[in-house]
């Protein structure tokens, strides 16, 4: 199988773009070091999980997108990191969608003892985020289900859109209804394939309770959630409250830590490596292990930039016509505990692409170490 590099473009509706801003050379050197330690050490989760079965630990391939690796190379890397699972969250990571090729990928993963979760991007036809590269939204979702089936993935991960979908005529509800209809149209196709749909709370599109409604109306026996702890903050949620709402519906995950702090127009959020933000992961995974222990923990680090949530400006609330969402008070308490952190910029004299690659590898590798050593997660820990 070819290991040709191909840059995976999956813009996450963030101001990150070229991932430039400002990070000191000292921080960059920290990330280059394979022995770099996390800036924050959480309480040991092992004590809370001594008698419980190990939860699978892995990562989302978007975490190291700058490397442009295809599925075979990503599997080799996953094996080197001694993880249990990998979420291929876009279809471009495969050099072919032919069944024979995909079964070779499945076989290779099996040799490493790694399970695969398959996914794609937006499947909501009314969202500006939707692209017709694979035809209609229904065709796109069917293709993803077929890919998942060939790979042995129990889920097909996808999402609605972004926070921009909260604005405009009909607001987010218009797009929720559209997504429900797409899911219903492929119901029998998914059931025949033995694949469940996992919809992510993505880039500030849906509050967790809005996603719960979508799942309930689409059919919770075969439609569930890809839970993203980082995106929770963009919908004004404390990640732990987001977990409590979504865990009963969760099939898979895309998790990362977050730092939030008070700023001029409200609060500013910056995603971080695991253990370097505000989330109490011992508390988080104690609940996770009780409610959705079968769901794998896939880390998706997307660090190096920040987004201001301008809650002090009247225009901000046009995206929230019903007012502050449930749990907003807990979000504010969470956000007020944080402190400002820097953003990423390639150091002078260092090629930007190389800097991005090393920065992303540093984040995901520190995150995996943190989850294994400090939280006791992963069957191969």
mmCIF file of C-alpha atoms in Angstrom:
data_model
loop_
_atom_site.group_PDB
_atom_site.id
_atom_site.type_symbol
_atom_site.label_atom_id
_atom_site.label_comp_id
_atom_site.label_asym_id
_atom_site.label_seq_id
_atom_site.Cartn_x
_atom_site.Cartn_y
_atom_site.Cartn_z
ATOM 1 C CA UNK A 1 0.000 0.000 0.000
ATOM 2 C CA UNK A 2 1.235 3.458 -0.835
ATOM 3 C CA UNK A 3 2.329 5.680 1.989
ATOM 4 C CA UNK A 4 2.397 8.810 -0.166
ATOM 5 C CA UNK A 5 1.860 11.946 1.868
ATOM 6 C CA UNK A 6 -1.173 13.997 1.112
ATOM 7 C CA UNK A 7 -2.191 16.997 3.216
ATOM 8 C CA UNK A 8 -5.604 16.412 4.676
ATOM 9 C CA UNK A 9 -7.650 19.572 4.499
ATOM 10 C CA UNK A 10 -10.375 19.597 7.113
ATOM 11 C CA UNK A 11 -11.035 23.137 8.223
ATOM 12 C CA UNK A 12 -12.681 23.129 11.636
ATOM 13 C CA UNK A 13 -14.384 26.511 11.274
ATOM 14 C CA UNK A 14 -11.830 28.133 13.515
ATOM 15 C CA UNK A 15 -9.809 31.321 13.124
ATOM 16 C CA UNK A 16 -6.775 29.059 13.160
ATOM 17 C CA UNK A 17 -6.351 29.020 9.353
ATOM 18 C CA UNK A 18 -2.556 28.790 8.941
ATOM 19 C CA UNK A 19 -2.314 28.212 12.681
ATOM 20 C CA UNK A 20 -0.210 31.302 13.146
ATOM 21 C CA UNK A 21 -0.370 33.660 16.076
ATOM 22 C CA UNK A 22 2.396 33.791 18.660
ATOM 23 C CA UNK A 23 4.219 31.052 20.505
ATOM 24 C CA UNK A 24 7.661 31.447 21.969
ATOM 25 C CA UNK A 25 10.647 29.463 20.736
ATOM 26 C CA UNK A 26 10.842 28.027 24.217
ATOM 27 C CA UNK A 27 7.344 26.499 23.877
ATOM 28 C CA UNK A 28 8.222 25.149 20.447
ATOM 29 C CA UNK A 29 11.363 23.463 21.747
ATOM 30 C CA UNK A 30 9.275 21.966 24.531
ATOM 31 C CA UNK A 31 7.042 20.301 21.973
ATOM 32 C CA UNK A 32 9.995 19.007 19.949
ATOM 33 C CA UNK A 33 11.197 17.022 22.901
ATOM 34 C CA UNK A 34 9.783 13.515 23.105
ATOM 35 C CA UNK A 35 10.391 13.655 26.802
ATOM 36 C CA UNK A 36 8.409 16.836 27.310
ATOM 37 C CA UNK A 37 6.088 16.591 30.260
ATOM 38 C CA UNK A 38 2.611 18.026 30.594
ATOM 39 C CA UNK A 39 2.397 21.464 32.143
ATOM 40 C CA UNK A 40 -0.325 20.228 34.460
ATOM 41 C CA UNK A 41 -0.500 17.003 36.446
ATOM 42 C CA UNK A 42 -3.972 15.840 37.385
ATOM 43 C CA UNK A 43 -4.900 13.514 40.261
ATOM 44 C CA UNK A 44 -4.235 9.877 39.431
ATOM 45 C CA UNK A 45 -7.298 8.212 37.944
ATOM 46 C CA UNK A 46 -5.945 4.722 38.582
ATOM 47 C CA UNK A 47 -7.367 4.727 42.103
ATOM 48 C CA UNK A 48 -10.866 5.267 40.714
ATOM 49 C CA UNK A 49 -10.541 2.517 38.109
ATOM 50 C CA UNK A 50 -8.618 -0.306 39.747
ATOM 51 C CA UNK A 51 -11.464 -2.808 39.373
ATOM 52 C CA UNK A 52 -13.039 -1.478 36.167
ATOM 53 C CA UNK A 53 -12.207 -2.770 32.688
ATOM 54 C CA UNK A 54 -9.847 -0.567 30.728
ATOM 55 C CA UNK A 55 -11.466 1.992 28.442
ATOM 56 C CA UNK A 56 -9.970 2.004 24.949
ATOM 57 C CA UNK A 57 -7.655 4.922 24.258
ATOM 58 C CA UNK A 58 -6.697 6.320 20.876
ATOM 59 C CA UNK A 59 -6.696 9.475 18.788
ATOM 60 C CA UNK A 60 -8.446 11.259 15.936
ATOM 61 C CA UNK A 61 -6.230 11.556 12.858
ATOM 62 C CA UNK A 62 -7.070 15.294 12.671
ATOM 63 C CA UNK A 63 -4.746 15.751 15.656
ATOM 64 C CA UNK A 64 -1.721 15.395 13.356
ATOM 65 C CA UNK A 65 -3.261 16.739 10.154
ATOM 66 C CA UNK A 66 -0.138 18.754 9.235
ATOM 67 C CA UNK A 67 1.731 15.515 8.544
ATOM 68 C CA UNK A 68 -0.683 14.622 5.739
ATOM 69 C CA UNK A 69 -0.389 10.904 6.457
ATOM 70 C CA UNK A 70 -2.721 8.376 4.885
ATOM 71 C CA UNK A 71 -4.303 5.477 6.778
ATOM 72 C CA UNK A 72 -1.385 2.979 6.584
ATOM 73 C CA UNK A 73 1.146 5.446 8.011
ATOM 74 C CA UNK A 74 -1.306 6.562 10.675
ATOM 75 C CA UNK A 75 -1.778 2.954 11.777
ATOM 76 C CA UNK A 76 1.981 2.526 12.126
ATOM 77 C CA UNK A 77 2.108 5.673 14.236
ATOM 78 C CA UNK A 78 -0.830 4.501 16.360
ATOM 79 C CA UNK A 79 0.942 1.223 17.033
ATOM 80 C CA UNK A 80 4.099 3.083 18.025
ATOM 81 C CA UNK A 81 2.062 5.104 20.527
ATOM 82 C CA UNK A 82 0.578 1.836 21.850
ATOM 83 C CA UNK A 83 -3.029 2.953 21.563
ATOM 84 C CA UNK A 84 -6.081 0.748 21.149
ATOM 85 C CA UNK A 85 -8.105 2.627 18.569
ATOM 86 C CA UNK A 86 -7.970 5.317 15.913
ATOM 87 C CA UNK A 87 -10.699 7.557 14.541
ATOM 88 C CA UNK A 88 -10.263 8.224 10.828
ATOM 89 C CA UNK A 89 -12.526 11.264 10.864
ATOM 90 C CA UNK A 90 -12.394 12.098 7.145
ATOM 91 C CA UNK A 91 -12.738 10.060 3.971
ATOM 92 C CA UNK A 92 -9.678 11.639 2.333
ATOM 93 C CA UNK A 93 -7.390 9.696 4.652
ATOM 94 C CA UNK A 94 -8.002 6.657 2.428
ATOM 95 C CA UNK A 95 -6.343 6.310 -0.966
ATOM 96 C CA UNK A 96 -9.394 4.445 -2.194
ATOM 97 C CA UNK A 97 -12.920 3.689 -1.043
ATOM 98 C CA UNK A 98 -12.930 0.338 -2.799
ATOM 99 C CA UNK A 99 -13.848 -2.550 -0.528
ATOM 100 C CA UNK A 100 -10.642 -4.490 -1.254
ATOM 101 C CA UNK A 101 -8.390 -1.606 -0.219
ATOM 102 C CA UNK A 102 -10.414 -0.897 2.915
ATOM 103 C CA UNK A 103 -10.296 -4.537 3.972
ATOM 104 C CA UNK A 104 -6.503 -4.406 3.670
ATOM 105 C CA UNK A 105 -6.530 -1.422 6.034
ATOM 106 C CA UNK A 106 -8.752 -3.375 8.421
ATOM 107 C CA UNK A 107 -6.387 -6.351 8.264
ATOM 108 C CA UNK A 108 -3.377 -4.145 8.946
ATOM 109 C CA UNK A 109 -5.117 -2.597 11.963
ATOM 110 C CA UNK A 110 -5.918 -6.083 13.206
ATOM 111 C CA UNK A 111 -2.236 -7.032 13.122
ATOM 112 C CA UNK A 112 -1.540 -4.126 15.453
ATOM 113 C CA UNK A 113 -4.505 -4.895 17.687
ATOM 114 C CA UNK A 114 -6.061 -1.527 16.832
ATOM 115 C CA UNK A 115 -9.781 -0.994 16.263
ATOM 116 C CA UNK A 116 -10.964 1.550 13.701
ATOM 117 C CA UNK A 117 -13.654 4.196 13.991
ATOM 118 C CA UNK A 118 -14.626 5.710 10.628
ATOM 119 C CA UNK A 119 -16.046 9.117 9.848
ATOM 120 C CA UNK A 120 -16.567 12.066 7.561
ATOM 121 C CA UNK A 121 -17.477 15.751 7.685
ATOM 122 C CA UNK A 122 -20.773 17.599 7.333
ATOM 123 C CA UNK A 123 -23.879 15.745 6.156
ATOM 124 C CA UNK A 124 -26.449 18.527 6.617
ATOM 125 C CA UNK A 125 -27.557 19.734 3.153
ATOM 126 C CA UNK A 126 -28.825 23.104 4.418
ATOM 127 C CA UNK A 127 -25.560 24.014 6.152
ATOM 128 C CA UNK A 128 -22.987 26.168 4.309
ATOM 129 C CA UNK A 129 -20.432 23.672 5.619
ATOM 130 C CA UNK A 130 -21.874 20.950 3.396
ATOM 131 C CA UNK A 131 -20.028 20.176 0.167
ATOM 132 C CA UNK A 132 -21.298 17.917 -2.601
ATOM 133 C CA UNK A 133 -17.994 16.155 -3.275
ATOM 134 C CA UNK A 134 -19.747 12.811 -2.767
ATOM 135 C CA UNK A 135 -23.107 13.798 -4.183
ATOM 136 C CA UNK A 136 -26.162 14.484 -2.051
ATOM 137 C CA UNK A 137 -26.097 14.421 1.724
ATOM 138 C CA UNK A 138 -27.776 11.021 1.593
ATOM 139 C CA UNK A 139 -25.171 9.698 -0.851
ATOM 140 C CA UNK A 140 -22.369 11.108 1.294
ATOM 141 C CA UNK A 141 -23.650 9.413 4.430
ATOM 142 C CA UNK A 142 -24.235 6.122 2.614
ATOM 143 C CA UNK A 143 -20.669 6.189 1.319
ATOM 144 C CA UNK A 144 -19.379 6.743 4.863
ATOM 145 C CA UNK A 145 -21.482 3.864 6.173
ATOM 146 C CA UNK A 146 -20.152 1.595 3.421
ATOM 147 C CA UNK A 147 -16.567 2.601 4.256
ATOM 148 C CA UNK A 148 -17.218 1.955 7.940
ATOM 149 C CA UNK A 149 -18.665 -1.477 7.207
ATOM 150 C CA UNK A 150 -15.628 -2.509 5.147
ATOM 151 C CA UNK A 151 -13.258 -1.313 7.882
ATOM 152 C CA UNK A 152 -15.148 -3.104 10.633
ATOM 153 C CA UNK A 153 -16.037 0.211 12.260
ATOM 154 C CA UNK A 154 -19.218 0.068 14.353
ATOM 155 C CA UNK A 155 -19.860 3.756 13.730
ATOM 156 C CA UNK A 156 -19.938 6.356 10.996
ATOM 157 C CA UNK A 157 -19.012 9.685 12.543
ATOM 158 C CA UNK A 158 -20.309 12.897 10.966
ATOM 159 C CA UNK A 159 -21.523 16.352 11.944
ATOM 160 C CA UNK A 160 -24.110 19.027 11.168
ATOM 161 C CA UNK A 161 -22.012 22.175 10.644
ATOM 162 C CA UNK A 162 -20.606 25.089 12.632
ATOM 163 C CA UNK A 163 -21.651 27.943 14.905
ATOM 164 C CA UNK A 164 -22.518 29.962 11.796
ATOM 165 C CA UNK A 165 -25.522 27.681 11.392
ATOM 166 C CA UNK A 166 -27.006 29.192 14.540
ATOM 167 C CA UNK A 167 -27.627 32.407 12.620
ATOM 168 C CA UNK A 168 -29.851 33.170 9.663
ATOM 169 C CA UNK A 169 -33.503 32.257 8.990
ATOM 170 C CA UNK A 170 -34.642 29.312 11.062
ATOM 171 C CA UNK A 171 -31.495 29.281 13.188
ATOM 172 C CA UNK A 172 -29.955 25.970 14.226
ATOM 173 C CA UNK A 173 -33.361 24.285 14.372
ATOM 174 C CA UNK A 174 -33.684 24.464 10.587
ATOM 175 C CA UNK A 175 -30.464 22.481 10.196
ATOM 176 C CA UNK A 176 -31.314 20.038 12.983
ATOM 177 C CA UNK A 177 -34.515 19.108 11.126
ATOM 178 C CA UNK A 178 -32.593 18.766 7.869
ATOM 179 C CA UNK A 179 -30.036 16.446 9.479
ATOM 180 C CA UNK A 180 -32.751 14.309 11.054
ATOM 181 C CA UNK A 181 -34.320 13.779 7.640
ATOM 182 C CA UNK A 182 -31.001 12.732 6.091
ATOM 183 C CA UNK A 183 -30.470 10.204 8.882
ATOM 184 C CA UNK A 184 -33.948 8.766 8.493
ATOM 185 C CA UNK A 185 -33.451 8.306 4.747
ATOM 186 C CA UNK A 186 -30.422 6.051 5.324
ATOM 187 C CA UNK A 187 -31.816 4.172 8.319
ATOM 188 C CA UNK A 188 -32.318 0.807 6.626
ATOM 189 C CA UNK A 189 -29.024 1.110 4.768
ATOM 190 C CA UNK A 190 -27.203 1.636 8.090
ATOM 191 C CA UNK A 191 -29.066 -1.175 9.845
ATOM 192 C CA UNK A 192 -28.255 -3.602 7.035
ATOM 193 C CA UNK A 193 -24.580 -2.642 7.287
ATOM 194 C CA UNK A 194 -24.558 -2.955 11.081
ATOM 195 C CA UNK A 195 -23.208 0.600 11.420
ATOM 196 C CA UNK A 196 -24.515 3.296 13.754
ATOM 197 C CA UNK A 197 -24.428 7.033 13.021
ATOM 198 C CA UNK A 198 -22.403 9.119 15.497
ATOM 199 C CA UNK A 199 -23.129 12.844 15.171
ATOM 200 C CA UNK A 200 -20.616 15.241 16.697
ATOM 201 C CA UNK A 201 -21.344 18.428 18.612
ATOM 202 C CA UNK A 202 -19.150 20.293 16.162
ATOM 203 C CA UNK A 203 -17.524 23.742 16.098
ATOM 204 C CA UNK A 204 -20.241 25.421 18.117
ATOM 205 C CA UNK A 205 -23.189 24.182 16.059
ATOM 206 C CA UNK A 206 -25.369 22.403 18.633
ATOM 207 C CA UNK A 207 -25.644 22.663 22.383
ATOM 208 C CA UNK A 208 -25.624 19.179 23.916
ATOM 209 C CA UNK A 209 -29.366 19.297 24.622
ATOM 210 C CA UNK A 210 -30.064 20.223 21.001
ATOM 211 C CA UNK A 211 -28.002 17.236 19.886
ATOM 212 C CA UNK A 212 -29.884 14.997 22.308
ATOM 213 C CA UNK A 213 -33.146 16.099 20.691
ATOM 214 C CA UNK A 214 -31.753 15.334 17.233
ATOM 215 C CA UNK A 215 -30.726 11.841 18.315
ATOM 216 C CA UNK A 216 -34.043 11.132 20.014
ATOM 217 C CA UNK A 217 -36.042 12.182 16.957
ATOM 218 C CA UNK A 218 -33.803 10.406 14.458
ATOM 219 C CA UNK A 219 -33.839 7.164 16.474
ATOM 220 C CA UNK A 220 -31.477 6.613 19.403
ATOM 221 C CA UNK A 221 -31.226 2.881 18.725
ATOM 222 C CA UNK A 222 -29.030 3.578 15.684
ATOM 223 C CA UNK A 223 -28.169 7.301 15.850
ATOM 224 C CA UNK A 224 -25.939 8.546 18.639
ATOM 225 C CA UNK A 225 -23.157 10.958 19.461
ATOM 226 C CA UNK A 226 -19.507 11.587 18.786
ATOM 227 C CA UNK A 227 -18.852 13.583 21.952
ATOM 228 C CA UNK A 228 -16.409 16.477 21.664
ATOM 229 C CA UNK A 229 -15.378 18.024 24.990
ATOM 230 C CA UNK A 230 -13.564 20.953 23.379
ATOM 231 C CA UNK A 231 -16.494 22.006 21.204
ATOM 232 C CA UNK A 232 -18.694 22.083 24.310
ATOM 233 C CA UNK A 233 -17.117 25.357 25.394
ATOM 234 C CA UNK A 234 -18.038 27.009 22.073
ATOM 235 C CA UNK A 235 -21.700 26.335 22.926
ATOM 236 C CA UNK A 236 -21.256 27.891 26.369
ATOM 237 C CA UNK A 237 -21.051 24.607 28.271
ATOM 238 C CA UNK A 238 -18.849 23.283 31.017
ATOM 239 C CA UNK A 239 -17.332 20.116 29.438
ATOM 240 C CA UNK A 240 -18.440 18.046 32.422
ATOM 241 C CA UNK A 241 -22.068 19.178 32.045
ATOM 242 C CA UNK A 242 -21.794 18.405 28.332
ATOM 243 C CA UNK A 243 -20.614 14.902 29.262
ATOM 244 C CA UNK A 244 -23.539 14.340 31.602
ATOM 245 C CA UNK A 245 -26.001 15.276 28.864
ATOM 246 C CA UNK A 246 -24.367 13.319 26.029
ATOM 247 C CA UNK A 247 -22.807 10.255 27.685
ATOM 248 C CA UNK A 248 -25.994 8.121 27.527
ATOM 249 C CA UNK A 249 -26.024 8.590 23.733
ATOM 250 C CA UNK A 250 -22.284 8.405 23.056
ATOM 251 C CA UNK A 251 -20.861 5.908 20.553
ATOM 252 C CA UNK A 252 -17.410 7.462 20.126
ATOM 253 C CA UNK A 253 -15.477 10.585 21.094
ATOM 254 C CA UNK A 254 -13.138 13.403 20.077
ATOM 255 C CA UNK A 255 -11.730 14.750 23.342
ATOM 256 C CA UNK A 256 -9.295 17.482 24.320
ATOM 257 C CA UNK A 257 -8.674 19.868 27.184
ATOM 258 C CA UNK A 258 -9.593 23.557 27.163
ATOM 259 C CA UNK A 259 -8.427 26.737 28.852
ATOM 260 C CA UNK A 260 -10.932 29.583 29.186
ATOM 261 C CA UNK A 261 -10.522 32.994 30.789
ATOM 262 C CA UNK A 262 -12.392 36.304 31.166
ATOM 263 C CA UNK A 263 -11.549 38.772 28.369
ATOM 264 C CA UNK A 264 -12.667 42.178 27.132
ATOM 265 C CA UNK A 265 -15.841 41.067 25.354
ATOM 266 C CA UNK A 266 -16.680 38.027 27.442
ATOM 267 C CA UNK A 267 -14.542 34.910 27.594
ATOM 268 C CA UNK A 268 -11.731 33.556 25.445
ATOM 269 C CA UNK A 269 -11.256 29.821 24.879
ATOM 270 C CA UNK A 270 -8.127 27.976 23.787
ATOM 271 C CA UNK A 271 -7.976 24.228 23.267
ATOM 272 C CA UNK A 272 -4.986 22.462 24.782
ATOM 273 C CA UNK A 273 -3.328 19.090 25.164
ATOM 274 C CA UNK A 274 -4.879 16.820 27.778
ATOM 275 C CA UNK A 275 -3.996 17.862 31.310
ATOM 276 C CA UNK A 276 -3.035 21.409 30.323
ATOM 277 C CA UNK A 277 -6.440 23.035 30.587
ATOM 278 C CA UNK A 278 -9.236 23.352 33.150
ATOM 279 C CA UNK A 279 -11.098 20.048 32.846
ATOM 280 C CA UNK A 280 -11.034 17.792 35.906
ATOM 281 C CA UNK A 281 -10.344 14.584 33.985
ATOM 282 C CA UNK A 282 -10.451 12.332 37.043
ATOM 283 C CA UNK A 283 -14.035 13.415 37.667
ATOM 284 C CA UNK A 284 -14.844 13.356 33.941
ATOM 285 C CA UNK A 285 -13.694 9.793 33.298
ATOM 286 C CA UNK A 286 -15.164 8.441 36.522
ATOM 287 C CA UNK A 287 -18.571 9.409 35.124
ATOM 288 C CA UNK A 288 -17.612 8.330 31.606
ATOM 289 C CA UNK A 289 -16.680 4.824 32.800
ATOM 290 C CA UNK A 290 -20.062 4.434 34.471
ATOM 291 C CA UNK A 291 -22.288 5.699 31.666
ATOM 292 C CA UNK A 292 -20.563 4.916 28.358
ATOM 293 C CA UNK A 293 -17.681 2.498 29.067
ATOM 294 C CA UNK A 294 -17.947 0.892 25.631
ATOM 295 C CA UNK A 295 -17.177 4.142 23.840
ATOM 296 C CA UNK A 296 -13.486 4.579 22.993
ATOM 297 C CA UNK A 297 -11.597 7.669 24.107
ATOM 298 C CA UNK A 298 -10.209 9.284 20.963
ATOM 299 C CA UNK A 299 -8.060 12.334 21.641
ATOM 300 C CA UNK A 300 -8.350 15.163 19.117
ATOM 301 C CA UNK A 301 -5.892 17.931 19.940
ATOM 302 C CA UNK A 302 -6.396 21.202 18.047
ATOM 303 C CA UNK A 303 -4.235 23.702 19.903
ATOM 304 C CA UNK A 304 -2.418 26.917 19.130
ATOM 305 C CA UNK A 305 -5.210 29.453 18.629
ATOM 306 C CA UNK A 306 -8.029 31.000 20.624
ATOM 307 C CA UNK A 307 -11.594 32.166 20.074
ATOM 308 C CA UNK A 308 -13.338 34.914 21.976
ATOM 309 C CA UNK A 309 -16.933 34.202 22.952
ATOM 310 C CA UNK A 310 -18.302 37.753 22.969
ATOM 311 C CA UNK A 311 -21.103 37.232 25.446
ATOM 312 C CA UNK A 312 -20.921 40.868 26.548
ATOM 313 C CA UNK A 313 -22.006 42.059 23.101
ATOM 314 C CA UNK A 314 -25.667 42.124 22.168
ATOM 315 C CA UNK A 315 -25.045 40.781 18.651
ATOM 316 C CA UNK A 316 -23.579 37.574 20.075
ATOM 317 C CA UNK A 317 -26.967 36.494 21.380
ATOM 318 C CA UNK A 318 -28.634 36.593 17.954
ATOM 319 C CA UNK A 319 -27.374 33.027 17.639
ATOM 320 C CA UNK A 320 -29.225 32.205 20.871
ATOM 321 C CA UNK A 321 -32.758 33.587 20.359
ATOM 322 C CA UNK A 322 -34.117 31.678 23.358
ATOM 323 C CA UNK A 323 -31.530 33.265 25.631
ATOM 324 C CA UNK A 324 -28.726 31.754 27.665
ATOM 325 C CA UNK A 325 -28.668 27.962 27.325
ATOM 326 C CA UNK A 326 -29.215 25.587 30.201
ATOM 327 C CA UNK A 327 -26.045 25.226 32.247
ATOM 328 C CA UNK A 328 -24.699 28.668 31.320
ATOM 329 C CA UNK A 329 -24.008 29.512 34.961
ATOM 330 C CA UNK A 330 -21.731 26.481 35.284
ATOM 331 C CA UNK A 331 -19.957 27.485 32.094
ATOM 332 C CA UNK A 332 -19.241 30.921 33.561
ATOM 333 C CA UNK A 333 -17.924 29.392 36.791
ATOM 334 C CA UNK A 334 -15.687 27.116 34.707
ATOM 335 C CA UNK A 335 -14.434 29.990 32.539
ATOM 336 C CA UNK A 336 -13.656 32.296 35.451
ATOM 337 C CA UNK A 337 -11.122 29.800 36.808
ATOM 338 C CA UNK A 338 -8.860 30.030 33.769
ATOM 339 C CA UNK A 339 -5.864 32.120 32.802
ATOM 340 C CA UNK A 340 -4.694 33.486 29.474
ATOM 341 C CA UNK A 341 -2.303 31.332 27.449
ATOM 342 C CA UNK A 342 -0.292 32.020 24.309
ATOM 343 C CA UNK A 343 -0.965 30.970 20.737
ATOM 344 C CA UNK A 344 1.139 29.302 18.091
ATOM 345 C CA UNK A 345 3.593 30.875 15.674
ATOM 346 C CA UNK A 346 6.434 29.161 13.872
ATOM 347 C CA UNK A 347 9.690 30.402 15.442
ATOM 348 C CA UNK A 348 11.910 32.554 13.270
ATOM 349 C CA UNK A 349 14.168 30.442 11.126
ATOM 350 C CA UNK A 350 11.989 27.321 11.416
ATOM 351 C CA UNK A 351 9.942 26.176 8.423
ATOM 352 C CA UNK A 352 6.277 26.752 9.286
ATOM 353 C CA UNK A 353 5.104 23.368 8.044
ATOM 354 C CA UNK A 354 7.785 21.575 10.059
ATOM 355 C CA UNK A 355 6.883 23.680 13.089
ATOM 356 C CA UNK A 356 3.211 22.753 12.734
ATOM 357 C CA UNK A 357 4.028 19.081 12.429
ATOM 358 C CA UNK A 358 6.211 19.061 15.529
ATOM 359 C CA UNK A 359 3.725 21.146 17.485
ATOM 360 C CA UNK A 360 0.851 18.790 16.666
ATOM 361 C CA UNK A 361 2.879 15.660 17.398
ATOM 362 C CA UNK A 362 3.971 17.158 20.697
ATOM 363 C CA UNK A 363 0.374 17.834 21.713
ATOM 364 C CA UNK A 364 -0.992 14.394 20.878
ATOM 365 C CA UNK A 365 1.941 12.500 22.354
ATOM 366 C CA UNK A 366 1.805 14.450 25.623
ATOM 367 C CA UNK A 367 -1.938 13.852 25.712
ATOM 368 C CA UNK A 368 -1.588 10.101 25.244
ATOM 369 C CA UNK A 369 1.094 9.910 27.948
ATOM 370 C CA UNK A 370 -1.066 11.933 30.314
ATOM 371 C CA UNK A 371 -4.084 9.690 29.761
ATOM 372 C CA UNK A 372 -2.041 6.554 30.334
ATOM 373 C CA UNK A 373 0.201 7.593 33.207
ATOM 374 C CA UNK A 374 -2.001 9.996 35.138
ATOM 375 C CA UNK A 375 -5.453 8.561 34.404
ATOM 376 C CA UNK A 376 -4.722 4.877 33.815
ATOM 377 C CA UNK A 377 -6.642 4.836 30.530
ATOM 378 C CA UNK A 378 -6.033 2.477 27.624
ATOM 379 C CA UNK A 379 -5.892 -1.306 27.418
ATOM 380 C CA UNK A 380 -2.231 -1.160 26.313
ATOM 381 C CA UNK A 381 -1.097 1.259 29.048
#
